[in-house]
Coordinates of N, CA and C in Angstrom, one line a residue:
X271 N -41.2 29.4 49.4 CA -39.9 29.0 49.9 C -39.7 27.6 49.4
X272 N -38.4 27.5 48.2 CA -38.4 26.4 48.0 C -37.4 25.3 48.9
X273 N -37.3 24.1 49.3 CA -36.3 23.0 49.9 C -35.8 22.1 48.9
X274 N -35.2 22.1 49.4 CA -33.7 20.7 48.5 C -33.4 20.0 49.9
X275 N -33.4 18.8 49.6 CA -32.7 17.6 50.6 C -31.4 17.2 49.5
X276 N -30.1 17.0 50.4 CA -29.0 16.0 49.7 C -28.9 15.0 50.8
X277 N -28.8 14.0 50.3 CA -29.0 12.7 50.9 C -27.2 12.3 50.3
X278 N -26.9 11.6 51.5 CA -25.1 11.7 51.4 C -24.6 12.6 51.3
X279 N -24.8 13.5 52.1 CA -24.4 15.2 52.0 C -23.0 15.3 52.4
X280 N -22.6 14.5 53.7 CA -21.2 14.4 53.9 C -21.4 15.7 54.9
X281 N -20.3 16.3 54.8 CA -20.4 17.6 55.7 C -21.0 18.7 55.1
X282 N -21.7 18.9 54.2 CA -21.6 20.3 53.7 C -23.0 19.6 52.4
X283 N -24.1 20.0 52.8 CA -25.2 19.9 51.8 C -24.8 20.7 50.7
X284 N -25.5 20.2 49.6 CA -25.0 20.7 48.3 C -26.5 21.3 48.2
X285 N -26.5 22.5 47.4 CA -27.5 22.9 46.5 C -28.0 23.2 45.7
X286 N -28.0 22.1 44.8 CA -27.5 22.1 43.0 C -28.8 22.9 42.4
X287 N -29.9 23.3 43.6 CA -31.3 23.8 42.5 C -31.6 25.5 43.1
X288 N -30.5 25.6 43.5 CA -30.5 27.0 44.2 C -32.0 27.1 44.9
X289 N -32.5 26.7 45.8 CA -33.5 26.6 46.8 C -33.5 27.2 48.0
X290 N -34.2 27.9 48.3 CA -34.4 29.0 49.6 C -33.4 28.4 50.9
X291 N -33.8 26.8 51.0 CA -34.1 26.1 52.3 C -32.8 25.2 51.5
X292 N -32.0 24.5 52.5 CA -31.0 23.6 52.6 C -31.3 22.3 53.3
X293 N -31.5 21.4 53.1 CA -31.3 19.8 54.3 C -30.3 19.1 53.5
X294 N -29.6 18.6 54.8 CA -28.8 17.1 54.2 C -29.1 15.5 55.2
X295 N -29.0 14.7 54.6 CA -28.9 13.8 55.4 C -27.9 12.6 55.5
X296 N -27.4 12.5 56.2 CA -26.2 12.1 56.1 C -26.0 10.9 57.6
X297 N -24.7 10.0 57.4 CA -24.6 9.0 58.8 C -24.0 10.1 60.0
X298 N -23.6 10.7 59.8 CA -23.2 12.1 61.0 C -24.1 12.9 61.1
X299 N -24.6 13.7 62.2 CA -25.4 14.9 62.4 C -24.4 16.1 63.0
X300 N -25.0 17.2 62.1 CA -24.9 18.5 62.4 C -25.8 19.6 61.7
X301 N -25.9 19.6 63.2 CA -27.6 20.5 63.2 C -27.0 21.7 62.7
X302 N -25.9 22.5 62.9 CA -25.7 23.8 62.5 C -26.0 23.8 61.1
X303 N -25.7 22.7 60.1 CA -25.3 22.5 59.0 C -26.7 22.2 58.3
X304 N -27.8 21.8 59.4 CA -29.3 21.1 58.9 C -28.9 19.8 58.2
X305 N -27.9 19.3 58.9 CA -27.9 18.0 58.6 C -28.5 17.1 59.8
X306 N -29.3 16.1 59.4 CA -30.0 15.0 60.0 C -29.4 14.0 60.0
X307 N -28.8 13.5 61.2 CA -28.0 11.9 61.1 C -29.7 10.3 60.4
X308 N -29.0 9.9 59.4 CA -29.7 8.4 59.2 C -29.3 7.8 58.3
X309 N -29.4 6.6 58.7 CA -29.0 5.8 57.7 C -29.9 5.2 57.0
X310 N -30.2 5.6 55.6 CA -31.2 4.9 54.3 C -30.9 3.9 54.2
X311 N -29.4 3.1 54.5 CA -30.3 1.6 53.9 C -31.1 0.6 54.6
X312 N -31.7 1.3 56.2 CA -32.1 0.5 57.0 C -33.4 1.6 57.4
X313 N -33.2 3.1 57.4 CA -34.0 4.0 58.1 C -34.7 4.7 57.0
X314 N -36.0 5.4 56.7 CA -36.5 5.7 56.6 C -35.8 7.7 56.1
X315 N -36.2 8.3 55.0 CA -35.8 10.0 55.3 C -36.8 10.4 56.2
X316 N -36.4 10.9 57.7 CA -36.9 11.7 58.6 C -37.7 12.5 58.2
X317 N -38.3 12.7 57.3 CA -39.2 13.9 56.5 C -40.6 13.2 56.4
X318 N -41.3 14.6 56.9 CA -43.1 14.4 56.3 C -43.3 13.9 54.4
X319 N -44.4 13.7 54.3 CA -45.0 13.2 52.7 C -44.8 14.6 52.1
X320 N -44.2 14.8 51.0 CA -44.2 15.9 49.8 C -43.7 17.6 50.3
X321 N -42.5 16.6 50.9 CA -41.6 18.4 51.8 C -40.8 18.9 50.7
X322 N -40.2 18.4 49.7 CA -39.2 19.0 49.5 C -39.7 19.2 48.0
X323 N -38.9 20.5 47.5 CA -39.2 20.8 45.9 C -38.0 19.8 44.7
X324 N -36.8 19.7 46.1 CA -35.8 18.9 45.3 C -35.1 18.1 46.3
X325 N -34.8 17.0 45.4 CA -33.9 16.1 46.4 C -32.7 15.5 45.7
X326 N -31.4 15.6 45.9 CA -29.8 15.2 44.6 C -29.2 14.1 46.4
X327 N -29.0 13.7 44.7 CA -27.8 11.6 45.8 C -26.5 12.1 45.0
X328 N -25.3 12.6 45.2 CA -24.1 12.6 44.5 C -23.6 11.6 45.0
X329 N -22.8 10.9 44.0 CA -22.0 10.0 44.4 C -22.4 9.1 46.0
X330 N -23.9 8.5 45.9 CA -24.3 7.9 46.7 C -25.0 6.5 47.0
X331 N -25.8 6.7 45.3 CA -26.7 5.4 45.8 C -26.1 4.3 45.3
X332 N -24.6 4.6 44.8 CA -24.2 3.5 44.2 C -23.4 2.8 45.7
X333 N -23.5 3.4 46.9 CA -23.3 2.9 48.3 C -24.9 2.1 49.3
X334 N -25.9 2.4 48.4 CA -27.1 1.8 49.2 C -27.1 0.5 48.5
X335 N -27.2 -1.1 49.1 CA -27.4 -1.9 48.4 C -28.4 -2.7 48.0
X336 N -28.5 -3.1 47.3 CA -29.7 -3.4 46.4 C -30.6 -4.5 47.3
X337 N -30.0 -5.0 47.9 CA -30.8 -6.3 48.8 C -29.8 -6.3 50.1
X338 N -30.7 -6.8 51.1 CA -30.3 -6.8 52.3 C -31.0 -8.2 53.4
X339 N -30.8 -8.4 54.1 CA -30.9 -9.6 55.0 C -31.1 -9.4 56.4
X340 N -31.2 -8.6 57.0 CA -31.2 -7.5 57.8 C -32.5 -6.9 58.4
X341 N -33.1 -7.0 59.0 CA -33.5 -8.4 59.9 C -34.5 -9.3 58.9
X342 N -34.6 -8.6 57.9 CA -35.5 -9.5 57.0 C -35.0 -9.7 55.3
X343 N -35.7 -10.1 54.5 CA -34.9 -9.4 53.0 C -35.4 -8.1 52.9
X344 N -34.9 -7.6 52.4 CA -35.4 -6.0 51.8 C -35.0 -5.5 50.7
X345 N -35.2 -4.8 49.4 CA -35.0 -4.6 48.7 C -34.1 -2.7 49.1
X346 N -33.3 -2.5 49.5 CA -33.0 -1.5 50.2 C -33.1 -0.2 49.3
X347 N -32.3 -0.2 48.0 CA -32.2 0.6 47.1 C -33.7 1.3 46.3
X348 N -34.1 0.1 46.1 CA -35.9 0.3 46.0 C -36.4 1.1 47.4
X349 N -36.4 0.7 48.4 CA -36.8 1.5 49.3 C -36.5 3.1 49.2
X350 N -34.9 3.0 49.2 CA -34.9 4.4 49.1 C -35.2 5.1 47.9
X351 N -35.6 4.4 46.7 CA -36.4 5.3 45.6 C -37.5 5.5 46.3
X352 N -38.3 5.0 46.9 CA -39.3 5.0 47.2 C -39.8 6.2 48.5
X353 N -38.7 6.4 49.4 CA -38.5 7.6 50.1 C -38.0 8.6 49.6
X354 N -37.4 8.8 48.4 CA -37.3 10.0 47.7 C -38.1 10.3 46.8
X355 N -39.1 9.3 46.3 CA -40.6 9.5 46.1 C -41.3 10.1 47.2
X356 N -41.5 10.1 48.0 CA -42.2 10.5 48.8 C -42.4 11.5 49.5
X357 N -40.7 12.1 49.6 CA -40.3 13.1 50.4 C -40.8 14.1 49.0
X358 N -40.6 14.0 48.3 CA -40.9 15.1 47.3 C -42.3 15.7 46.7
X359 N -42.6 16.9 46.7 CA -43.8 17.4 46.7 C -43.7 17.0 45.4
X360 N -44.9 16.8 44.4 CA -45.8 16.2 43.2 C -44.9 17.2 41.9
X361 N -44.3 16.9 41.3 CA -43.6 17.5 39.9 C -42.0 17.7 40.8
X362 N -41.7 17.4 42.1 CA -40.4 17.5 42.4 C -39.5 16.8 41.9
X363 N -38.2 17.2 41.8 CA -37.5 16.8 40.9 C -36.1 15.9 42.1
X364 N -35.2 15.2 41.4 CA -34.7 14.0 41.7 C -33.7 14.3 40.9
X365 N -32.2 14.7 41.7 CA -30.8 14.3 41.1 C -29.8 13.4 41.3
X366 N -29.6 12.3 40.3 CA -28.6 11.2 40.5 C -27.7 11.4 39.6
X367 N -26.6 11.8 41.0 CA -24.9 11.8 40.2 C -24.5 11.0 40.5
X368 N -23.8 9.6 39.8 CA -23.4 8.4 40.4 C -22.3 7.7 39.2
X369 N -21.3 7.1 39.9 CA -20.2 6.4 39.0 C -21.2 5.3 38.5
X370 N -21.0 4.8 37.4 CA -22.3 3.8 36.6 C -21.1 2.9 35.8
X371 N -21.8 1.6 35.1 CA -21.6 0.8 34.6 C -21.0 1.7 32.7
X372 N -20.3 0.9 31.9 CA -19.5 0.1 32.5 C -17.7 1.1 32.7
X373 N -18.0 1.9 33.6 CA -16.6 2.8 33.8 C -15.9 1.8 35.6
X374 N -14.7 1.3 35.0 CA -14.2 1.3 36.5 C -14.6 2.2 37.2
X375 N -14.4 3.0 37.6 CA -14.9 3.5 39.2 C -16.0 3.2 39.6
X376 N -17.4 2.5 39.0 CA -18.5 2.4 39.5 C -17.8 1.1 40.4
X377 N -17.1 0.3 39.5 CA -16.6 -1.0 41.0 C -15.4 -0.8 41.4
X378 N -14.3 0.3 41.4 CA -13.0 -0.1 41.7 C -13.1 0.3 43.5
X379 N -14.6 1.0 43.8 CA -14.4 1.3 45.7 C -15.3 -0.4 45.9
X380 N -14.3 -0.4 47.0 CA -15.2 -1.4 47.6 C -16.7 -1.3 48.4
X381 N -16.8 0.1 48.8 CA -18.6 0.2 48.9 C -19.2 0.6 48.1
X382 N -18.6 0.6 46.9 CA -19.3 0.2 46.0 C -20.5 -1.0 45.5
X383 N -21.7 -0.9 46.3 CA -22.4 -2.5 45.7 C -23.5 -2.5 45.4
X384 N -24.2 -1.3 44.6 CA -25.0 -0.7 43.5 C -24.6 -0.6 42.5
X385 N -24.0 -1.2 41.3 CA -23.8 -0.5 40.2 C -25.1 -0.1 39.2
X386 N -25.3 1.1 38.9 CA -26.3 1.3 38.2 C -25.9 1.6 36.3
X387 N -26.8 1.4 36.0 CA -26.4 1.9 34.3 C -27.2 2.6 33.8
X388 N -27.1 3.5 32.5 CA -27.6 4.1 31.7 C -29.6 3.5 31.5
X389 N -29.5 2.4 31.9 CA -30.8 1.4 31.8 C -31.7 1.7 33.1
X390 N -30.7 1.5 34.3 CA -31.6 1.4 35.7 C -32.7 2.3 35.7
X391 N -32.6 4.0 35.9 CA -33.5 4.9 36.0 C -34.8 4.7 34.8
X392 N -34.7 4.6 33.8 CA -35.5 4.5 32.6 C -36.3 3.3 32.9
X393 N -35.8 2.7 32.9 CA -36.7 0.9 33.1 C -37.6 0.7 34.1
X394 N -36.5 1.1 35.7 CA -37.2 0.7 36.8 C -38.2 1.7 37.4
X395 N -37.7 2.8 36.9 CA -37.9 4.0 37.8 C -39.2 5.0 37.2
X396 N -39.1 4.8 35.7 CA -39.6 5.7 35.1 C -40.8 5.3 35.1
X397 N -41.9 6.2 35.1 CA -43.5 6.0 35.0 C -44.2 5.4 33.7
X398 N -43.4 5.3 32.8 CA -43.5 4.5 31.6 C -43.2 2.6 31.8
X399 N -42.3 2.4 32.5 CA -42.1 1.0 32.4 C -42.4 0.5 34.0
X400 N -42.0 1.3 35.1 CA -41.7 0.7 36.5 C -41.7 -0.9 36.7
X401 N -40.5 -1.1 36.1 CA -40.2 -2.6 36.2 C -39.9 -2.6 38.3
X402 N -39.4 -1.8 38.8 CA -39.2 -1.9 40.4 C -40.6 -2.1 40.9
X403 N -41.4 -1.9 40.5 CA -42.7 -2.0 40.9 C -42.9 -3.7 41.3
X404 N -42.4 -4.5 40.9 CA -42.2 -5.7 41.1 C -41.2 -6.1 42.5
X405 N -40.8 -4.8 42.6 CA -40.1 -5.2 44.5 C -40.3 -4.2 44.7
X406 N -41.5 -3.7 44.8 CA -42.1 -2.8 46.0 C -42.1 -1.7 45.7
X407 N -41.6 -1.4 44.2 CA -41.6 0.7 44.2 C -43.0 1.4 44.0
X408 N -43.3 2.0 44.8 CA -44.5 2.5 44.9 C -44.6 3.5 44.0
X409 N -44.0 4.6 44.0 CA -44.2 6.1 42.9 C -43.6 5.5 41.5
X410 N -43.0 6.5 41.1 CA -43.5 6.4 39.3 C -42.6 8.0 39.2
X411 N -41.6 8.3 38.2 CA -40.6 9.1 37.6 C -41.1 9.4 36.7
X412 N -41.1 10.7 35.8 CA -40.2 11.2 34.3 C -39.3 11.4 34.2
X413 N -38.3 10.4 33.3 CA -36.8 10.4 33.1 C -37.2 12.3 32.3
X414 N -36.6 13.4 33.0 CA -36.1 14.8 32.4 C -34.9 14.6 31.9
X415 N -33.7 14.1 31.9 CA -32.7 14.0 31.2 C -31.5 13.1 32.3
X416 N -30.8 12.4 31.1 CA -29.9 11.9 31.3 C -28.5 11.9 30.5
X417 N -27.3 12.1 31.0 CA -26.3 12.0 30.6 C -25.0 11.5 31.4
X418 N -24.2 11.4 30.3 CA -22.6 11.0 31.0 C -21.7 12.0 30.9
X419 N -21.5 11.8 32.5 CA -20.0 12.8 32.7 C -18.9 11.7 33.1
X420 N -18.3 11.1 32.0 CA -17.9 9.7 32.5 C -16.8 10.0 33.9
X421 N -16.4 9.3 34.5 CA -16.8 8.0 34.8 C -18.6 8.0 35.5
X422 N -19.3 9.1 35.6 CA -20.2 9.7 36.4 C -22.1 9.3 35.0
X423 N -22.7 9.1 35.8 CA -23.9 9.2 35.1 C -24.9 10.4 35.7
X424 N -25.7 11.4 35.0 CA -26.0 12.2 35.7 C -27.4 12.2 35.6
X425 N -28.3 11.7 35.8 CA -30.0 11.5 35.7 C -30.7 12.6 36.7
X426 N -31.7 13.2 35.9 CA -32.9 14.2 36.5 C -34.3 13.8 36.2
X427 N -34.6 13.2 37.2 CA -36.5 12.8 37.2 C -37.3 13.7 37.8
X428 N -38.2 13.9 37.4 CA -39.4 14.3 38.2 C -40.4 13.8 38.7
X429 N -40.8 14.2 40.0 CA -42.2 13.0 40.9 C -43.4 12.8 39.9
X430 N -43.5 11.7 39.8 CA -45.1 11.6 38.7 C -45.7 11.2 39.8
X431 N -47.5 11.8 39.9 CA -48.3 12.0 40.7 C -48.0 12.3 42.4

């Protein structure tokens, strides 16, 4: 039985990997829906180590902010790579659909205050370079593909180790 988590699910989990099992998590709860109320840029994903086969952020992380002050510094965005590392069982796979650099809509919302680019995933993320590893990223990615649906960037990783 496979699982998918959508993280910013909103009302209605998406399930872009056609997977047995549905979760979302989202700032609202509805259990009918298997949605888990939390908030990532301060909480933790409610999930055991290596539950899910897949995990997709639509139009989301470009809302988690990259640093925070709250009750301490934190690198928040890094965190939540790091809990989507985690949540995912070993070759699970990682979807980011997100407005990106340099198309207006990555800054024309005001919660907007991640903008990510064609560079972020590859550089920071990817098991080849983990430049985030320098604020705290613990796992390690295979960029599987990346493209533009402009204004939209659409990246597929897979958990390395």
């Amino acid at each position: 039985m496979s699982k998918t988590l959508d993280i910013g699910c909103g009302s209605n989990p998406r399930n872009l990997f056609n997977a047995d099992e549905v979760y979302g998590i989202d700032v609202r709860e509805d259990l009918e829906k298997n949605i888990v109320c939390a908030d990532l840029v301060i909480e933790p994903i409610p999930y055991p180590d290596n539950y899910f086969d897949f995990v997709s952020a639509v139009d989301f992380l470009e809302h988690i902010p990259r640093l925070i002050y709250v009750p301490h510094r934190r690198n928040a965005f890094v965190e939540v790579m790091n809990e989507v590392w985690r949540v995912l069982k070993p070759g699970g796979q990682f979807l980011s659909f997100t407005p990106a650099y340099p198309h207006a809509p990555a800054f024309r919302d005001p919660t907007h205050v991640n903008i990510i680019t064609d560079e972020t995933f590859p550089l920071y993320f990817d098991a080849t370079n983990r430049w985030a590893a320098a604020y705290g990223f613990k796992g390690a990615f295979q960029i599987l593909s990346q493209e533009w649906r402009i204004p939209h960037l659409l990246t597929s990783m897979s958990k390395v180790g």
